[in-house]
């Protein structure tokens, strides 16, 4: 079985300058460790909120390092420096709006400001790119809602096979 490569890309001006710890990237890592039964390799990056830098890193993680899945955190709000969805759309050949719709719907159960979030997802080559919010609590809530569809999405685009711990989260694959 091919070992999945998963990129974790944190986008934060202040964390990239060392002003505070990247708790968001750590939250993604911890959640994936709990979810995934199959082996996976992490490729981690922490960069500033800069559209060109985000695009460059997404392309490198997909095209050169062959990540099957890239999960970003941060830069999905309405602030001027929040440009992650734009960078993702610029590098993807297909957008998957259902991911963002479900994440916002899930987050609205907890905070009314979830309508301001612009989470999204798209495909570049054989890589699924998923944009998550920047708060660790929101990361887990969003991943709990969308992750059941991620392994099948990876199957459909020819990426690595992911198997989950079904007692934690169940991947949905249609019966054939």
PDB file of C-alpha atoms in Angstrom:
ATOM      1  CA  UNK A   1       0.000   0.000   0.000  1.00  0.00           C
ATOM      2  CA  UNK A   2       1.274   3.437  -0.970  1.00  0.00           C
ATOM      3  CA  UNK A   3       1.998   5.677   2.017  1.00  0.00           C
ATOM      4  CA  UNK A   4      -0.185   8.755   1.747  1.00  0.00           C
ATOM      5  CA  UNK A   5       1.546  12.113   1.736  1.00  0.00           C
ATOM      6  CA  UNK A   6      -0.417  14.815   3.542  1.00  0.00           C
ATOM      7  CA  UNK A   7       0.608  18.435   3.420  1.00  0.00           C
ATOM      8  CA  UNK A   8      -0.283  20.640   6.377  1.00  0.00           C
ATOM      9  CA  UNK A   9       0.008  24.295   5.416  1.00  0.00           C
ATOM     10  CA  UNK A  10      -0.555  26.906   8.118  1.00  0.00           C
ATOM     11  CA  UNK A  11      -1.122  30.463   6.930  1.00  0.00           C
ATOM     12  CA  UNK A  12      -0.476  33.074   9.570  1.00  0.00           C
ATOM     13  CA  UNK A  13       1.507  36.295   9.486  1.00  0.00           C
ATOM     14  CA  UNK A  14       2.104  36.306  13.245  1.00  0.00           C
ATOM     15  CA  UNK A  15       2.880  32.595  13.692  1.00  0.00           C
ATOM     16  CA  UNK A  16       5.258  32.703  10.708  1.00  0.00           C
ATOM     17  CA  UNK A  17       7.125  35.558  12.460  1.00  0.00           C
ATOM     18  CA  UNK A  18       7.362  33.483  15.651  1.00  0.00           C
ATOM     19  CA  UNK A  19       5.002  35.715  17.633  1.00  0.00           C
ATOM     20  CA  UNK A  20       2.996  32.679  18.742  1.00  0.00           C
ATOM     21  CA  UNK A  21       2.890  28.911  18.424  1.00  0.00           C
ATOM     22  CA  UNK A  22       1.107  27.291  15.492  1.00  0.00           C
ATOM     23  CA  UNK A  23      -1.691  25.520  17.351  1.00  0.00           C
ATOM     24  CA  UNK A  24      -3.757  25.131  14.173  1.00  0.00           C
ATOM     25  CA  UNK A  25      -1.237  22.957  12.357  1.00  0.00           C
ATOM     26  CA  UNK A  26      -0.871  20.897  15.540  1.00  0.00           C
ATOM     27  CA  UNK A  27      -4.666  20.453  15.691  1.00  0.00           C
ATOM     28  CA  UNK A  28      -4.737  19.087  12.134  1.00  0.00           C
ATOM     29  CA  UNK A  29      -1.839  16.736  12.888  1.00  0.00           C
ATOM     30  CA  UNK A  30      -3.486  15.424  16.071  1.00  0.00           C
ATOM     31  CA  UNK A  31      -6.833  14.910  14.363  1.00  0.00           C
ATOM     32  CA  UNK A  32      -5.251  12.984  11.477  1.00  0.00           C
ATOM     33  CA  UNK A  33      -3.326  10.785  13.943  1.00  0.00           C
ATOM     34  CA  UNK A  34      -6.634   9.892  15.574  1.00  0.00           C
ATOM     35  CA  UNK A  35      -8.516   9.348  12.299  1.00  0.00           C
ATOM     36  CA  UNK A  36      -6.036   7.438  10.144  1.00  0.00           C
ATOM     37  CA  UNK A  37      -5.304   3.749  10.402  1.00  0.00           C
ATOM     38  CA  UNK A  38      -3.296   3.611   7.168  1.00  0.00           C
ATOM     39  CA  UNK A  39       0.280   4.921   7.139  1.00  0.00           C
ATOM     40  CA  UNK A  40       0.861   8.533   6.159  1.00  0.00           C
ATOM     41  CA  UNK A  41       3.716  10.975   5.893  1.00  0.00           C
ATOM     42  CA  UNK A  42       3.354  14.610   6.929  1.00  0.00           C
ATOM     43  CA  UNK A  43       4.853  17.510   5.038  1.00  0.00           C
ATOM     44  CA  UNK A  44       4.469  20.663   7.143  1.00  0.00           C
ATOM     45  CA  UNK A  45       4.806  24.301   6.186  1.00  0.00           C
ATOM     46  CA  UNK A  46       4.137  27.544   8.091  1.00  0.00           C
ATOM     47  CA  UNK A  47       4.031  30.689   5.952  1.00  0.00           C
ATOM     48  CA  UNK A  48       2.630  34.221   5.995  1.00  0.00           C
ATOM     49  CA  UNK A  49      -0.738  35.192   4.498  1.00  0.00           C
ATOM     50  CA  UNK A  50       0.567  36.000   1.030  1.00  0.00           C
ATOM     51  CA  UNK A  51      -1.319  34.875  -2.073  1.00  0.00           C
ATOM     52  CA  UNK A  52       1.789  34.290  -4.213  1.00  0.00           C
ATOM     53  CA  UNK A  53       3.518  32.329  -1.437  1.00  0.00           C
ATOM     54  CA  UNK A  54       0.397  30.257  -0.813  1.00  0.00           C
ATOM     55  CA  UNK A  55       0.066  29.424  -4.513  1.00  0.00           C
ATOM     56  CA  UNK A  56       3.776  28.547  -4.746  1.00  0.00           C
ATOM     57  CA  UNK A  57       3.556  26.217  -1.726  1.00  0.00           C
ATOM     58  CA  UNK A  58       0.350  24.537  -2.932  1.00  0.00           C
ATOM     59  CA  UNK A  59       1.934  23.897  -6.338  1.00  0.00           C
ATOM     60  CA  UNK A  60       5.149  22.563  -4.789  1.00  0.00           C
ATOM     61  CA  UNK A  61       3.290  20.300  -2.350  1.00  0.00           C
ATOM     62  CA  UNK A  62       1.109  18.944  -5.162  1.00  0.00           C
ATOM     63  CA  UNK A  63       3.361  18.823  -8.219  1.00  0.00           C
ATOM     64  CA  UNK A  64       6.844  18.275  -6.766  1.00  0.00           C
ATOM     65  CA  UNK A  65       6.252  16.543  -3.430  1.00  0.00           C
ATOM     66  CA  UNK A  66       3.185  14.604  -4.680  1.00  0.00           C
ATOM     67  CA  UNK A  67       0.931  15.151  -1.676  1.00  0.00           C
ATOM     68  CA  UNK A  68      -2.331  13.254  -1.942  1.00  0.00           C
ATOM     69  CA  UNK A  69      -4.066  15.676   0.403  1.00  0.00           C
ATOM     70  CA  UNK A  70      -3.147  19.221   1.425  1.00  0.00           C
ATOM     71  CA  UNK A  71      -4.955  20.725   4.390  1.00  0.00           C
ATOM     72  CA  UNK A  72      -4.558  24.436   4.911  1.00  0.00           C
ATOM     73  CA  UNK A  73      -5.514  26.372   8.019  1.00  0.00           C
ATOM     74  CA  UNK A  74      -6.045  30.098   8.228  1.00  0.00           C
ATOM     75  CA  UNK A  75      -6.770  32.889   5.794  1.00  0.00           C
ATOM     76  CA  UNK A  76     -10.405  31.963   5.122  1.00  0.00           C
ATOM     77  CA  UNK A  77     -12.124  34.979   6.684  1.00  0.00           C
ATOM     78  CA  UNK A  78     -13.129  38.326   5.179  1.00  0.00           C
ATOM     79  CA  UNK A  79     -10.064  40.314   6.356  1.00  0.00           C
ATOM     80  CA  UNK A  80      -7.878  41.935   3.702  1.00  0.00           C
ATOM     81  CA  UNK A  81      -4.986  39.494   4.331  1.00  0.00           C
ATOM     82  CA  UNK A  82      -7.284  36.414   4.122  1.00  0.00           C
ATOM     83  CA  UNK A  83      -6.516  35.096   0.631  1.00  0.00           C
ATOM     84  CA  UNK A  84      -6.317  31.316   1.023  1.00  0.00           C
ATOM     85  CA  UNK A  85      -9.479  30.514  -1.007  1.00  0.00           C
ATOM     86  CA  UNK A  86      -8.285  32.764  -3.848  1.00  0.00           C
ATOM     87  CA  UNK A  87      -4.873  31.075  -3.914  1.00  0.00           C
ATOM     88  CA  UNK A  88      -6.508  27.645  -3.830  1.00  0.00           C
ATOM     89  CA  UNK A  89      -8.857  28.490  -6.683  1.00  0.00           C
ATOM     90  CA  UNK A  90      -5.945  29.870  -8.723  1.00  0.00           C
ATOM     91  CA  UNK A  91      -4.058  26.544  -8.607  1.00  0.00           C
ATOM     92  CA  UNK A  92      -6.963  24.075  -8.814  1.00  0.00           C
ATOM     93  CA  UNK A  93      -8.520  22.630 -11.956  1.00  0.00           C
ATOM     94  CA  UNK A  94     -11.769  21.697 -10.183  1.00  0.00           C
ATOM     95  CA  UNK A  95     -13.421  23.280  -7.178  1.00  0.00           C
ATOM     96  CA  UNK A  96     -15.564  21.224  -4.789  1.00  0.00           C
ATOM     97  CA  UNK A  97     -17.990  23.717  -3.201  1.00  0.00           C
ATOM     98  CA  UNK A  98     -19.784  21.058  -1.146  1.00  0.00           C
ATOM     99  CA  UNK A  99     -16.872  20.900   1.293  1.00  0.00           C
ATOM    100  CA  UNK A 100     -17.119  24.600   2.145  1.00  0.00           C
ATOM    101  CA  UNK A 101     -20.901  24.464   2.310  1.00  0.00           C
ATOM    102  CA  UNK A 102     -20.858  21.603   4.814  1.00  0.00           C
ATOM    103  CA  UNK A 103     -18.106  23.169   6.934  1.00  0.00           C
ATOM    104  CA  UNK A 104     -20.010  26.461   7.184  1.00  0.00           C
ATOM    105  CA  UNK A 105     -23.232  24.625   8.004  1.00  0.00           C
ATOM    106  CA  UNK A 106     -21.419  22.712  10.749  1.00  0.00           C
ATOM    107  CA  UNK A 107     -19.755  25.833  12.170  1.00  0.00           C
ATOM    108  CA  UNK A 108     -23.073  27.719  12.237  1.00  0.00           C
ATOM    109  CA  UNK A 109     -24.188  25.318  14.970  1.00  0.00           C
ATOM    110  CA  UNK A 110     -21.522  26.904  17.198  1.00  0.00           C
ATOM    111  CA  UNK A 111     -21.075  30.535  16.078  1.00  0.00           C
ATOM    112  CA  UNK A 112     -23.218  32.916  13.997  1.00  0.00           C
ATOM    113  CA  UNK A 113     -20.088  34.407  12.423  1.00  0.00           C
ATOM    114  CA  UNK A 114     -19.487  31.156  10.495  1.00  0.00           C
ATOM    115  CA  UNK A 115     -21.256  32.827   7.576  1.00  0.00           C
ATOM    116  CA  UNK A 116     -18.136  34.990   7.234  1.00  0.00           C
ATOM    117  CA  UNK A 117     -15.904  31.977   6.654  1.00  0.00           C
ATOM    118  CA  UNK A 118     -14.849  31.092   3.133  1.00  0.00           C
ATOM    119  CA  UNK A 119     -13.603  27.520   3.500  1.00  0.00           C
ATOM    120  CA  UNK A 120     -13.275  25.697   0.209  1.00  0.00           C
ATOM    121  CA  UNK A 121     -11.739  22.686  -1.460  1.00  0.00           C
ATOM    122  CA  UNK A 122     -10.415  21.836  -4.882  1.00  0.00           C
ATOM    123  CA  UNK A 123      -8.388  19.398  -6.921  1.00  0.00           C
ATOM    124  CA  UNK A 124      -5.002  19.920  -8.524  1.00  0.00           C
ATOM    125  CA  UNK A 125      -3.774  16.888 -10.455  1.00  0.00           C
ATOM    126  CA  UNK A 126      -4.089  13.967  -7.989  1.00  0.00           C
ATOM    127  CA  UNK A 127      -4.219  16.211  -4.925  1.00  0.00           C
ATOM    128  CA  UNK A 128      -7.215  17.280  -2.878  1.00  0.00           C
ATOM    129  CA  UNK A 129      -6.709  20.709  -1.289  1.00  0.00           C
ATOM    130  CA  UNK A 130      -8.908  21.525   1.695  1.00  0.00           C
ATOM    131  CA  UNK A 131      -9.063  24.985   3.303  1.00  0.00           C
ATOM    132  CA  UNK A 132      -9.929  24.983   7.013  1.00  0.00           C
ATOM    133  CA  UNK A 133     -10.439  27.869   9.420  1.00  0.00           C
ATOM    134  CA  UNK A 134      -7.642  28.876  11.780  1.00  0.00           C
ATOM    135  CA  UNK A 135      -9.078  28.048  15.211  1.00  0.00           C
ATOM    136  CA  UNK A 136      -8.149  24.565  16.544  1.00  0.00           C
ATOM    137  CA  UNK A 137     -11.676  23.910  17.874  1.00  0.00           C
ATOM    138  CA  UNK A 138     -13.171  24.829  14.479  1.00  0.00           C
ATOM    139  CA  UNK A 139     -10.621  22.652  12.695  1.00  0.00           C
ATOM    140  CA  UNK A 140     -11.810  19.541  14.514  1.00  0.00           C
ATOM    141  CA  UNK A 141     -15.494  20.403  14.021  1.00  0.00           C
ATOM    142  CA  UNK A 142     -14.984  20.952  10.299  1.00  0.00           C
ATOM    143  CA  UNK A 143     -12.848  17.852   9.799  1.00  0.00           C
ATOM    144  CA  UNK A 144     -15.391  15.727  11.701  1.00  0.00           C
ATOM    145  CA  UNK A 145     -18.049  16.857   9.210  1.00  0.00           C
ATOM    146  CA  UNK A 146     -16.179  16.496   5.894  1.00  0.00           C
ATOM    147  CA  UNK A 147     -13.562  13.806   6.487  1.00  0.00           C
ATOM    148  CA  UNK A 148     -15.916  10.859   5.807  1.00  0.00           C
ATOM    149  CA  UNK A 149     -15.936  11.942   2.120  1.00  0.00           C
ATOM    150  CA  UNK A 150     -12.190  12.554   1.785  1.00  0.00           C
ATOM    151  CA  UNK A 151     -10.940   8.951   1.353  1.00  0.00           C
ATOM    152  CA  UNK A 152     -13.437   8.303  -1.465  1.00  0.00           C
ATOM    153  CA  UNK A 153     -12.547  11.607  -3.110  1.00  0.00           C
ATOM    154  CA  UNK A 154      -8.894  10.541  -3.055  1.00  0.00           C
ATOM    155  CA  UNK A 155      -9.898   7.199  -4.601  1.00  0.00           C
ATOM    156  CA  UNK A 156     -11.704   9.011  -7.424  1.00  0.00           C
ATOM    157  CA  UNK A 157      -8.718  11.221  -8.305  1.00  0.00           C
ATOM    158  CA  UNK A 158      -6.166   8.380  -8.170  1.00  0.00           C
ATOM    159  CA  UNK A 159      -4.495   9.435  -4.939  1.00  0.00           C
ATOM    160  CA  UNK A 160      -3.400   7.230  -2.034  1.00  0.00           C
ATOM    161  CA  UNK A 161      -5.899   4.965  -0.275  1.00  0.00           C
ATOM    162  CA  UNK A 162      -6.793   6.157   3.219  1.00  0.00           C
ATOM    163  CA  UNK A 163      -8.212   3.829   5.828  1.00  0.00           C
ATOM    164  CA  UNK A 164      -9.699   5.292   8.989  1.00  0.00           C
ATOM    165  CA  UNK A 165     -10.176   4.027  12.514  1.00  0.00           C
ATOM    166  CA  UNK A 166     -13.905   3.332  12.127  1.00  0.00           C
ATOM    167  CA  UNK A 167     -14.520   3.706  15.858  1.00  0.00           C
ATOM    168  CA  UNK A 168     -13.326   7.347  15.555  1.00  0.00           C
ATOM    169  CA  UNK A 169     -14.583   8.312  12.087  1.00  0.00           C
ATOM    170  CA  UNK A 170     -16.006   6.252   9.265  1.00  0.00           C
ATOM    171  CA  UNK A 171     -14.950   6.820   5.684  1.00  0.00           C
ATOM    172  CA  UNK A 172     -17.850   6.505   3.276  1.00  0.00           C
ATOM    173  CA  UNK A 173     -17.248   4.535   0.101  1.00  0.00           C
ATOM    174  CA  UNK A 174     -20.237   3.511  -2.023  1.00  0.00           C
ATOM    175  CA  UNK A 175     -20.800  -0.201  -2.324  1.00  0.00           C
ATOM    176  CA  UNK A 176     -20.040  -1.387  -5.851  1.00  0.00           C
TER     177      UNK A 176
END
